[in-house]
Every structure is written in structure tokens, then in C-alpha cells.
Amino acid sequence: MSGIDNLPPLREVIRAHDIAPKKALGQNFLLDLNLTAKIARMAGDLRGSDVMEVGPGPGGLTRGLLAEGARRVLAIEKDPRCLPALAEIAAAYPGRLEVIEGDALAINPLAHLTPPIKICANLPYNVGTELLVRWLTPDIWPPVWSTLTLMFQREVAERIVAQPGTKAYGRLALLAQWRTDAKIVMDLGPEAFTPPPKVSSAVVHLTALPAPRFPANPATLNRVVAAGFNQRRKMLRAALRGVAPNIEDHLNAVGIPPTERAEQVSLEQFCALARSLDGQ
Ligand code: SAM
């Protein structure tokens, strides 16, 4: 017994199913079930919600999510070695856990879930940012999910919540903060994982806003932000020259000094610039 359920401790599970962690799959496992239950609680009240988990591995966070009352968990795992361990969890929680073997970058089973939907994952670091960007840029907003509760390297977590005037501020902060409330809710040292990674980690909780914080066309906003930060040391009048020949007029019209650098420009100002470029 493990404390949160009647299943064996995770070290035994890993031994029994011979799941030696593989670096290529970003496998740094959480084996403390009290910690995984705590991360599951960071996702909010799970009762009455479907949860999508990416990369359940041997199932520590999966067990946390189920023990905390998730109505249903849909988990996508790339490593077939983990499937027998996950099948044991599914048997202990009849009808509440479905596991799909596959690459989360290639399949998106969100449409198979019933709202409210939460996404919760200790993400493989090599695909974490890419998945976050996809979840933040659906064709229609608000998205099908209501919250994202995700583990990242601390440095990536800082880029998500960064404010203007800091080194971490950039495209990821603007993308996340435009359409969500994003905050770091937990810090974890390397020792929390097996094997310990080289860097510290943090859990970020993002709540989808009903509408973007400020109006702007997503494609235009993305274009100005990308151009601004691709050459972040350049003044905006130079960095954004390719976006519009009369960019200085637009910058002046919305009150951004053309000599400013992207790092100093707020989300509200970037949205105003995007609207000006669109003639709004
Ligand atoms: N959730 C488990 C935990 O907290 O102990 C495992 C987390 S481990 C950091 C990342 C997991 O994602 C591994 O089980 C790995 O096999 C899986 N994974 C890696 N790349 C994946 C991908 N593209 N799609 C789905 N799962 C993937």
C-alpha cells in the first residue's frame, strides 16, 4: 500500500515492470505519491472534470489525479514499457483511466473528453514548450480546456510568467499572459525526481481567460512579437522594419517610443500596436 491508494509503491512498480528511466524520453520520474497528489491538487477541484495527462510514465501523477477525484483521466504515453503499470492503475479505478500509446505531438485526443477539461502533466522537457504553445494557440478561444497545470524546468516557468524589463520576458510570456492567468505554484529541486535532472523545476498553473486580455488579431500580434524579440537588442523601429514600412508612425500612434526595445513593451502596448497595424 502506498498511502494514497491500494497500489504498490512506485519503486516496486518500476522494478516489477523493468522501467529503467530513459534519458531520450525525458524520463525523470516522481516517485513520492504525496508529492504527486499535491501537484494534482494544484490543478484545482478535479471532481467533475476530465483530465488529460501527457507522459504518465509509471503513473505517479496519474494516481494522484485519480486519488484526488478526477472524473476521468486520459493519458498519452510514448513508452510502451509503461503500459502494463498503467493497466494496473486502470484496473484499480474501473472506468476512470484510459491510456493511449503514442506521441503527444502527433495526436490530440482533447476532442474525446467532456468539459470541464483540465490538462495536468509532468512534461517531458524536450516537448513541453511545444505542447504549451499548441494549447495556447487553438483556432478558437476560449479553448476546450479550462486549466493547464504543468511541470517545466524552472527557467521555462520563469519565461511563462515574466514581466517586461526582465531577461526572461519574451514571446512565451506574451503568448501565455495574453489569454491566461499564469502563475508558478510550486518549486521542486532536482532531488524530487528519479533520476535527478541537472536543473530545478516548477509547476505552472494557467487558467484560460474567457477572452484575450486585450483585443488583437492573433496572427498580427504574433508577427510583431516575433519580429520584436528575434532581434531583442535592436530598437523597435529597426527590429519591426520588415513588419510595415511606416512602423514608426504606428509606434508613435500607440505611444510606444520607436527607440524602445521589445523587452520594455507591455502586452497591452503590443496589442495596441497589432490593432494599429490592422487599421483598428
Ligand atoms: N508523469 C511521470 C512522473 O511524473 O513520474 C513521468 C514524467 S517524465 C518527466 C515524462 C514522461 O513523458 C515519460 O514517461 C516519457 O516516456 C513520456 N514522453 C516523452 N515524450 C513523449 C511524447 N512525445 N508523447 C507522450 N509521452 C512522452
mmCIF file of C-alpha atoms and ligand atoms in Angstrom:
data_model
loop_
_atom_site.group_PDB
_atom_site.id
_atom_site.type_symbol
_atom_site.label_atom_id
_atom_site.label_comp_id
_atom_site.label_asym_id
_atom_site.label_seq_id
_atom_site.Cartn_x
_atom_site.Cartn_y
_atom_site.Cartn_z
ATOM 1 C CA MET A 1 0.000 0.000 0.000
ATOM 2 C CA SER A 2 1.251 3.444 -0.843
ATOM 3 C CA GLY A 3 -0.648 5.968 1.288
ATOM 4 C CA ILE A 4 -2.913 7.461 -1.380
ATOM 5 C CA ASP A 5 -4.264 4.207 -2.850
ATOM 6 C CA ASN A 6 -4.033 0.412 -2.538
ATOM 7 C CA LEU A 7 -1.492 0.008 -5.313
ATOM 8 C CA PRO A 8 2.185 -0.822 -4.683
ATOM 9 C CA PRO A 9 4.802 1.919 -4.102
ATOM 10 C CA LEU A 10 6.250 3.303 -7.351
ATOM 11 C CA ARG A 11 9.752 1.946 -6.756
ATOM 12 C CA GLU A 12 8.242 -1.551 -6.699
ATOM 13 C CA VAL A 13 6.214 -0.802 -9.831
ATOM 14 C CA ILE A 14 9.325 0.342 -11.694
ATOM 15 C CA ARG A 15 11.248 -2.745 -10.573
ATOM 16 C CA ALA A 16 8.425 -5.168 -11.348
ATOM 17 C CA HIS A 17 7.894 -3.778 -14.861
ATOM 18 C CA ASP A 18 11.565 -3.096 -15.543
ATOM 19 C CA ILE A 19 11.062 0.595 -16.402
ATOM 20 C CA ALA A 20 14.628 1.890 -16.119
ATOM 21 C CA PRO A 21 14.378 5.646 -16.878
ATOM 22 C CA LYS A 22 15.468 6.602 -20.410
ATOM 23 C CA LYS A 23 17.059 9.992 -20.964
ATOM 24 C CA ALA A 24 15.939 10.183 -24.591
ATOM 25 C CA LEU A 25 12.299 10.134 -23.430
ATOM 26 C CA GLY A 26 12.878 12.814 -20.770
ATOM 27 C CA GLN A 27 12.130 10.263 -18.058
ATOM 28 C CA ASN A 28 12.659 11.901 -14.672
ATOM 29 C CA PHE A 29 10.028 10.214 -12.562
ATOM 30 C CA LEU A 30 8.215 11.486 -9.475
ATOM 31 C CA LEU A 31 8.059 8.567 -7.063
ATOM 32 C CA ASP A 32 6.656 10.319 -3.973
ATOM 33 C CA LEU A 33 2.895 9.840 -4.175
ATOM 34 C CA ASN A 34 2.228 12.517 -1.569
ATOM 35 C CA LEU A 35 4.017 14.958 -3.878
ATOM 36 C CA THR A 36 2.108 13.815 -6.979
ATOM 37 C CA ALA A 37 -1.199 14.144 -5.073
ATOM 38 C CA LYS A 38 -0.127 17.666 -4.085
ATOM 39 C CA ILE A 39 0.581 18.545 -7.741
ATOM 40 C CA ALA A 40 -2.822 17.105 -8.680
ATOM 41 C CA ARG A 41 -4.428 19.405 -6.088
ATOM 42 C CA MET A 42 -2.719 22.394 -7.768
ATOM 43 C CA ALA A 43 -4.983 21.704 -10.750
ATOM 44 C CA GLY A 44 -7.965 22.701 -8.575
ATOM 45 C CA ASP A 45 -11.028 20.663 -7.692
ATOM 46 C CA LEU A 46 -10.833 17.657 -10.010
ATOM 47 C CA ARG A 47 -14.200 16.154 -9.105
ATOM 48 C CA GLY A 48 -16.473 16.558 -12.105
ATOM 49 C CA SER A 49 -13.566 17.246 -14.507
ATOM 50 C CA ASP A 50 -11.937 15.165 -17.208
ATOM 51 C CA VAL A 51 -8.138 15.392 -17.117
ATOM 52 C CA MET A 52 -5.682 14.875 -19.956
ATOM 53 C CA GLU A 53 -2.204 13.837 -18.840
ATOM 54 C CA VAL A 54 0.807 13.717 -21.150
ATOM 55 C CA GLY A 55 3.585 11.279 -20.276
ATOM 56 C CA PRO A 56 2.189 9.335 -17.297
ATOM 57 C CA GLY A 57 5.297 7.097 -17.150
ATOM 58 C CA PRO A 58 4.873 4.610 -14.294
ATOM 59 C CA GLY A 59 1.811 6.573 -13.168
ATOM 60 C CA GLY A 60 2.737 8.631 -10.087
ATOM 61 C CA LEU A 61 0.850 11.757 -11.155
ATOM 62 C CA THR A 62 -1.902 9.626 -12.735
ATOM 63 C CA ARG A 63 -2.533 8.017 -9.349
ATOM 64 C CA GLY A 64 -2.517 11.459 -7.724
ATOM 65 C CA LEU A 65 -5.114 12.732 -10.200
ATOM 66 C CA LEU A 66 -7.363 9.703 -9.678
ATOM 67 C CA ALA A 67 -6.986 9.717 -5.884
ATOM 68 C CA GLU A 68 -7.881 13.423 -5.893
ATOM 69 C CA GLY A 69 -11.159 12.577 -7.614
ATOM 70 C CA ALA A 70 -10.735 13.258 -11.352
ATOM 71 C CA ARG A 71 -13.891 12.064 -13.112
ATOM 72 C CA ARG A 72 -11.796 10.536 -15.879
ATOM 73 C CA VAL A 73 -8.108 10.641 -16.866
ATOM 74 C CA LEU A 74 -6.955 10.249 -20.460
ATOM 75 C CA ALA A 75 -3.201 9.673 -20.537
ATOM 76 C CA ILE A 76 -0.895 9.651 -23.585
ATOM 77 C CA GLU A 77 2.372 7.765 -23.148
ATOM 78 C CA LYS A 78 5.035 7.183 -25.786
ATOM 79 C CA ASP A 79 6.940 4.443 -23.946
ATOM 80 C CA PRO A 80 5.220 1.039 -24.324
ATOM 81 C CA ARG A 81 7.181 -0.286 -21.299
ATOM 82 C CA CYS A 82 4.911 1.831 -19.056
ATOM 83 C CA LEU A 83 1.626 0.370 -20.332
ATOM 84 C CA PRO A 84 1.404 -2.701 -18.029
ATOM 85 C CA ALA A 85 1.955 -0.496 -14.944
ATOM 86 C CA LEU A 86 -0.726 1.911 -16.186
ATOM 87 C CA ALA A 87 -3.097 -1.030 -16.844
ATOM 88 C CA GLU A 88 -2.843 -1.950 -13.158
ATOM 89 C CA ILE A 89 -3.905 1.583 -12.227
ATOM 90 C CA ALA A 90 -6.809 1.419 -14.707
ATOM 91 C CA ALA A 91 -7.953 -1.828 -13.060
ATOM 92 C CA ALA A 92 -7.857 -0.219 -9.613
ATOM 93 C CA TYR A 93 -10.003 2.718 -10.843
ATOM 94 C CA PRO A 94 -12.567 0.983 -13.102
ATOM 95 C CA GLY A 95 -13.814 3.111 -15.999
ATOM 96 C CA ARG A 96 -11.794 6.185 -14.977
ATOM 97 C CA LEU A 97 -8.411 5.783 -16.711
ATOM 98 C CA GLU A 98 -7.829 5.409 -20.426
ATOM 99 C CA VAL A 99 -4.274 5.188 -21.733
ATOM 100 C CA ILE A 100 -3.310 5.895 -25.322
ATOM 101 C CA GLU A 101 0.103 4.744 -26.505
ATOM 102 C CA GLY A 102 1.526 7.436 -28.769
ATOM 103 C CA ASP A 103 3.349 10.697 -29.289
ATOM 104 C CA ALA A 104 1.518 13.693 -27.812
ATOM 105 C CA LEU A 105 2.955 15.828 -30.617
ATOM 106 C CA ALA A 106 1.216 13.639 -33.193
ATOM 107 C CA ILE A 107 -2.151 13.009 -31.532
ATOM 108 C CA ASN A 108 -4.538 15.339 -29.788
ATOM 109 C CA PRO A 109 -7.368 13.454 -28.124
ATOM 110 C CA LEU A 110 -8.846 16.536 -26.378
ATOM 111 C CA ALA A 111 -11.972 16.233 -28.542
ATOM 112 C CA HIS A 112 -12.744 12.885 -26.864
ATOM 113 C CA LEU A 113 -13.077 14.464 -23.433
ATOM 114 C CA THR A 114 -16.109 16.080 -21.860
ATOM 115 C CA PRO A 115 -15.802 19.611 -20.454
ATOM 116 C CA PRO A 116 -14.776 20.821 -18.000
ATOM 117 C CA ILE A 117 -11.350 19.614 -19.112
ATOM 118 C CA LYS A 118 -8.073 20.130 -17.273
ATOM 119 C CA ILE A 119 -4.613 19.309 -18.571
ATOM 120 C CA CYS A 120 -2.063 18.214 -15.985
ATOM 121 C CA ALA A 121 1.379 16.813 -16.699
ATOM 122 C CA ASN A 122 4.935 16.356 -15.603
ATOM 123 C CA LEU A 123 6.009 17.014 -19.159
ATOM 124 C CA PRO A 124 8.937 15.524 -20.977
ATOM 125 C CA TYR A 125 11.141 18.629 -21.137
ATOM 126 C CA ASN A 126 12.004 18.189 -24.792
ATOM 127 C CA VAL A 127 8.365 18.600 -25.888
ATOM 128 C CA GLY A 128 6.941 20.729 -23.053
ATOM 129 C CA THR A 129 7.227 24.198 -24.620
ATOM 130 C CA GLU A 130 5.956 22.984 -27.980
ATOM 131 C CA LEU A 131 2.850 21.443 -26.377
ATOM 132 C CA LEU A 132 2.215 24.563 -24.295
ATOM 133 C CA VAL A 133 2.359 26.770 -27.401
ATOM 134 C CA ARG A 134 -0.114 24.476 -29.180
ATOM 135 C CA TRP A 135 -2.528 24.505 -26.235
ATOM 136 C CA LEU A 136 -2.301 28.318 -26.111
ATOM 137 C CA THR A 137 -2.979 28.782 -29.840
ATOM 138 C CA PRO A 138 -6.142 26.863 -30.752
ATOM 139 C CA ASP A 139 -8.228 28.113 -33.697
ATOM 140 C CA ILE A 140 -10.986 29.233 -31.352
ATOM 141 C CA TRP A 141 -10.751 30.936 -27.952
ATOM 142 C CA PRO A 142 -11.783 30.071 -25.239
ATOM 143 C CA PRO A 143 -10.149 26.653 -25.683
ATOM 144 C CA VAL A 144 -11.749 23.313 -24.739
ATOM 145 C CA TRP A 145 -9.536 23.133 -21.633
ATOM 146 C CA SER A 146 -10.115 25.333 -18.589
ATOM 147 C CA THR A 147 -6.728 24.986 -16.853
ATOM 148 C CA LEU A 148 -3.196 23.740 -17.532
ATOM 149 C CA THR A 149 -1.079 22.553 -14.604
ATOM 150 C CA LEU A 150 2.338 21.739 -15.962
ATOM 151 C CA MET A 151 5.832 20.949 -14.755
ATOM 152 C CA PHE A 152 8.646 22.777 -16.529
ATOM 153 C CA GLN A 153 12.299 23.469 -15.995
ATOM 154 C CA ARG A 154 12.375 26.456 -13.638
ATOM 155 C CA GLU A 155 13.917 28.623 -16.373
ATOM 156 C CA VAL A 156 10.989 27.897 -18.744
ATOM 157 C CA ALA A 157 8.459 28.508 -15.943
ATOM 158 C CA GLU A 158 10.065 31.915 -15.384
ATOM 159 C CA ARG A 159 9.742 32.739 -19.074
ATOM 160 C CA ILE A 160 5.992 31.972 -18.922
ATOM 161 C CA VAL A 161 5.269 34.361 -16.036
ATOM 162 C CA ALA A 162 7.936 37.001 -16.845
ATOM 163 C CA GLN A 163 7.169 40.728 -16.704
ATOM 164 C CA PRO A 164 8.533 43.490 -19.019
ATOM 165 C CA GLY A 165 12.036 44.711 -18.299
ATOM 166 C CA THR A 166 13.363 41.274 -17.335
ATOM 167 C CA LYS A 167 15.646 38.939 -19.267
ATOM 168 C CA ALA A 168 13.037 36.165 -19.161
ATOM 169 C CA TYR A 169 10.375 38.367 -20.813
ATOM 170 C CA GLY A 170 9.638 37.400 -24.400
ATOM 171 C CA ARG A 171 7.322 35.565 -26.771
ATOM 172 C CA LEU A 172 6.318 32.847 -24.309
ATOM 173 C CA ALA A 173 5.317 35.361 -21.594
ATOM 174 C CA LEU A 174 3.248 37.386 -24.061
ATOM 175 C CA LEU A 175 1.581 34.334 -25.559
ATOM 176 C CA ALA A 176 0.704 32.873 -22.158
ATOM 177 C CA GLN A 177 -0.363 36.097 -20.480
ATOM 178 C CA TRP A 178 -2.473 37.314 -23.407
ATOM 179 C CA ARG A 179 -5.054 34.594 -22.951
ATOM 180 C CA THR A 180 -4.443 33.081 -19.493
ATOM 181 C CA ASP A 181 -3.680 33.892 -15.893
ATOM 182 C CA ALA A 182 -0.331 32.163 -15.369
ATOM 183 C CA LYS A 183 1.462 31.620 -12.093
ATOM 184 C CA ILE A 184 4.192 29.455 -10.606
ATOM 185 C CA VAL A 185 2.550 27.389 -7.868
ATOM 186 C CA MET A 186 5.323 25.027 -6.773
ATOM 187 C CA ASP A 187 9.116 24.767 -6.899
ATOM 188 C CA LEU A 188 10.879 21.414 -6.979
ATOM 189 C CA GLY A 189 14.588 20.726 -6.605
ATOM 190 C CA PRO A 190 16.287 18.053 -8.705
ATOM 191 C CA GLU A 191 16.126 15.623 -5.760
ATOM 192 C CA ALA A 192 12.338 15.301 -6.181
ATOM 193 C CA PHE A 193 12.928 13.251 -9.351
ATOM 194 C CA THR A 194 14.389 9.852 -10.177
ATOM 195 C CA PRO A 195 16.933 10.237 -11.660
ATOM 196 C CA PRO A 196 17.530 13.860 -10.584
ATOM 197 C CA PRO A 197 17.791 16.221 -13.586
ATOM 198 C CA LYS A 198 20.574 18.842 -13.718
ATOM 199 C CA VAL A 199 18.146 21.754 -13.234
ATOM 200 C CA SER A 200 15.368 22.812 -10.851
ATOM 201 C CA SER A 201 11.724 22.541 -11.876
ATOM 202 C CA ALA A 202 8.496 24.390 -11.211
ATOM 203 C CA VAL A 203 4.791 23.773 -11.658
ATOM 204 C CA VAL A 204 2.944 26.478 -13.592
ATOM 205 C CA HIS A 205 -0.835 26.795 -13.347
ATOM 206 C CA LEU A 206 -2.550 28.578 -16.242
ATOM 207 C CA THR A 207 -6.251 29.444 -16.206
ATOM 208 C CA ALA A 208 -7.864 30.219 -19.570
ATOM 209 C CA LEU A 209 -9.431 33.693 -19.689
ATOM 210 C CA PRO A 210 -12.891 33.814 -21.296
ATOM 211 C CA ALA A 211 -11.456 36.253 -23.885
ATOM 212 C CA PRO A 212 -7.938 37.575 -24.571
ATOM 213 C CA ARG A 213 -6.849 40.222 -22.073
ATOM 214 C CA PHE A 214 -6.681 42.889 -24.821
ATOM 215 C CA PRO A 215 -8.174 42.700 -28.330
ATOM 216 C CA ALA A 216 -5.768 41.885 -31.191
ATOM 217 C CA ASN A 217 -5.633 39.661 -34.241
ATOM 218 C CA PRO A 218 -3.551 36.609 -33.162
ATOM 219 C CA ALA A 219 -1.549 36.463 -36.416
ATOM 220 C CA THR A 220 -0.656 40.182 -36.335
ATOM 221 C CA LEU A 221 0.231 40.057 -32.649
ATOM 222 C CA ASN A 222 2.400 37.017 -33.246
ATOM 223 C CA ARG A 223 4.154 38.776 -36.142
ATOM 224 C CA VAL A 224 5.083 41.898 -34.175
ATOM 225 C CA VAL A 225 6.114 39.982 -31.073
ATOM 226 C CA ALA A 226 8.241 37.537 -33.090
ATOM 227 C CA ALA A 227 9.933 40.350 -35.038
ATOM 228 C CA GLY A 228 10.496 42.398 -31.875
ATOM 229 C CA PHE A 229 12.119 39.587 -29.933
ATOM 230 C CA ASN A 230 14.025 37.983 -32.810
ATOM 231 C CA GLN A 231 16.291 40.999 -32.570
ATOM 232 C CA ARG A 232 15.638 41.906 -28.972
ATOM 233 C CA ARG A 233 18.643 44.190 -28.613
ATOM 234 C CA LYS A 234 17.571 46.365 -31.545
ATOM 235 C CA MET A 235 15.295 49.366 -31.189
ATOM 236 C CA LEU A 236 11.761 48.611 -32.321
ATOM 237 C CA ARG A 237 11.899 50.971 -35.293
ATOM 238 C CA ALA A 238 14.683 48.770 -36.703
ATOM 239 C CA ALA A 239 13.520 45.378 -35.426
ATOM 240 C CA LEU A 240 9.995 45.886 -36.829
ATOM 241 C CA ARG A 241 11.005 47.464 -40.134
ATOM 242 C CA GLY A 242 10.050 44.302 -42.001
ATOM 243 C CA VAL A 243 6.566 44.270 -40.463
ATOM 244 C CA ALA A 244 5.476 47.589 -42.020
ATOM 245 C CA PRO A 245 7.472 50.277 -43.876
ATOM 246 C CA ASN A 246 5.804 53.030 -41.806
ATOM 247 C CA ILE A 247 6.278 51.216 -38.494
ATOM 248 C CA GLU A 248 7.462 54.420 -36.750
ATOM 249 C CA ASP A 249 4.068 56.025 -37.434
ATOM 250 C CA HIS A 250 2.281 53.065 -35.856
ATOM 251 C CA LEU A 251 4.624 53.042 -32.850
ATOM 252 C CA ASN A 252 4.078 56.771 -32.319
ATOM 253 C CA ALA A 253 0.316 56.421 -32.803
ATOM 254 C CA VAL A 254 0.053 53.966 -29.896
ATOM 255 C CA GLY A 255 2.546 55.792 -27.670
ATOM 256 C CA ILE A 256 5.500 53.388 -27.932
ATOM 257 C CA PRO A 257 8.786 55.320 -28.378
ATOM 258 C CA PRO A 258 10.359 53.952 -31.631
ATOM 259 C CA THR A 259 13.696 53.819 -29.774
ATOM 260 C CA GLU A 260 12.265 51.348 -27.212
ATOM 261 C CA ARG A 261 13.332 47.691 -27.226
ATOM 262 C CA ALA A 262 10.790 44.835 -27.249
ATOM 263 C CA GLU A 263 11.830 43.824 -23.719
ATOM 264 C CA GLN A 264 10.337 47.082 -22.344
ATOM 265 C CA VAL A 265 6.996 46.875 -24.144
ATOM 266 C CA SER A 266 3.939 45.629 -22.239
ATOM 267 C CA LEU A 267 1.375 43.152 -23.503
ATOM 268 C CA GLU A 268 -1.205 45.939 -23.691
ATOM 269 C CA GLN A 269 1.144 48.027 -25.880
ATOM 270 C CA PHE A 270 1.914 45.091 -28.205
ATOM 271 C CA CYS A 271 -1.839 44.512 -28.629
ATOM 272 C CA ALA A 272 -2.394 48.205 -29.378
ATOM 273 C CA LEU A 273 0.386 48.081 -31.988
ATOM 274 C CA ALA A 274 -1.166 44.987 -33.612
ATOM 275 C CA ARG A 275 -4.553 46.762 -33.796
ATOM 276 C CA SER A 276 -2.952 49.859 -35.315
ATOM 277 C CA LEU A 277 -1.247 47.732 -37.982
ATOM 278 C CA ASP A 278 -4.630 46.176 -38.761
ATOM 279 C CA GLY A 279 -6.165 49.615 -39.130
ATOM 280 C CA GLN A 280 -8.227 49.284 -35.953
HETATM 281 N N1 SAM B 1 4.387 11.559 -15.216
HETATM 282 C C1 SAM B 1 5.505 10.721 -14.807
HETATM 283 C C2 SAM B 1 6.028 11.191 -13.483
HETATM 284 O O1 SAM B 1 5.670 12.317 -13.089
HETATM 285 O O2 SAM B 1 6.792 10.471 -12.854
HETATM 286 C C3 SAM B 1 6.610 10.712 -15.864
HETATM 287 C C4 SAM B 1 7.164 12.082 -16.213
HETATM 288 S S1 SAM B 1 8.587 12.043 -17.266
HETATM 289 C C5 SAM B 1 9.248 13.635 -16.941
HETATM 290 C C6 SAM B 1 7.946 12.286 -18.908
HETATM 291 C C7 SAM B 1 7.124 11.137 -19.499
HETATM 292 O O3 SAM B 1 6.672 11.507 -20.817
HETATM 293 C C8 SAM B 1 7.859 9.828 -19.688
HETATM 294 O O4 SAM B 1 7.074 8.778 -19.203
HETATM 295 C C9 SAM B 1 8.065 9.680 -21.209
HETATM 296 O O5 SAM B 1 8.101 8.354 -21.644
HETATM 297 C C10 SAM B 1 6.861 10.414 -21.729
HETATM 298 N N2 SAM B 1 7.036 11.014 -23.057
HETATM 299 C C11 SAM B 1 8.172 11.522 -23.617
HETATM 300 N N3 SAM B 1 7.914 12.053 -24.827
HETATM 301 C C12 SAM B 1 6.581 11.888 -25.047
HETATM 302 C C13 SAM B 1 5.709 12.234 -26.121
HETATM 303 N N4 SAM B 1 6.170 12.859 -27.216
HETATM 304 N N5 SAM B 1 4.406 11.904 -26.030
HETATM 305 C C14 SAM B 1 3.934 11.257 -24.913
HETATM 306 N N6 SAM B 1 4.711 10.913 -23.871
HETATM 307 C C15 SAM B 1 6.019 11.216 -23.933
#
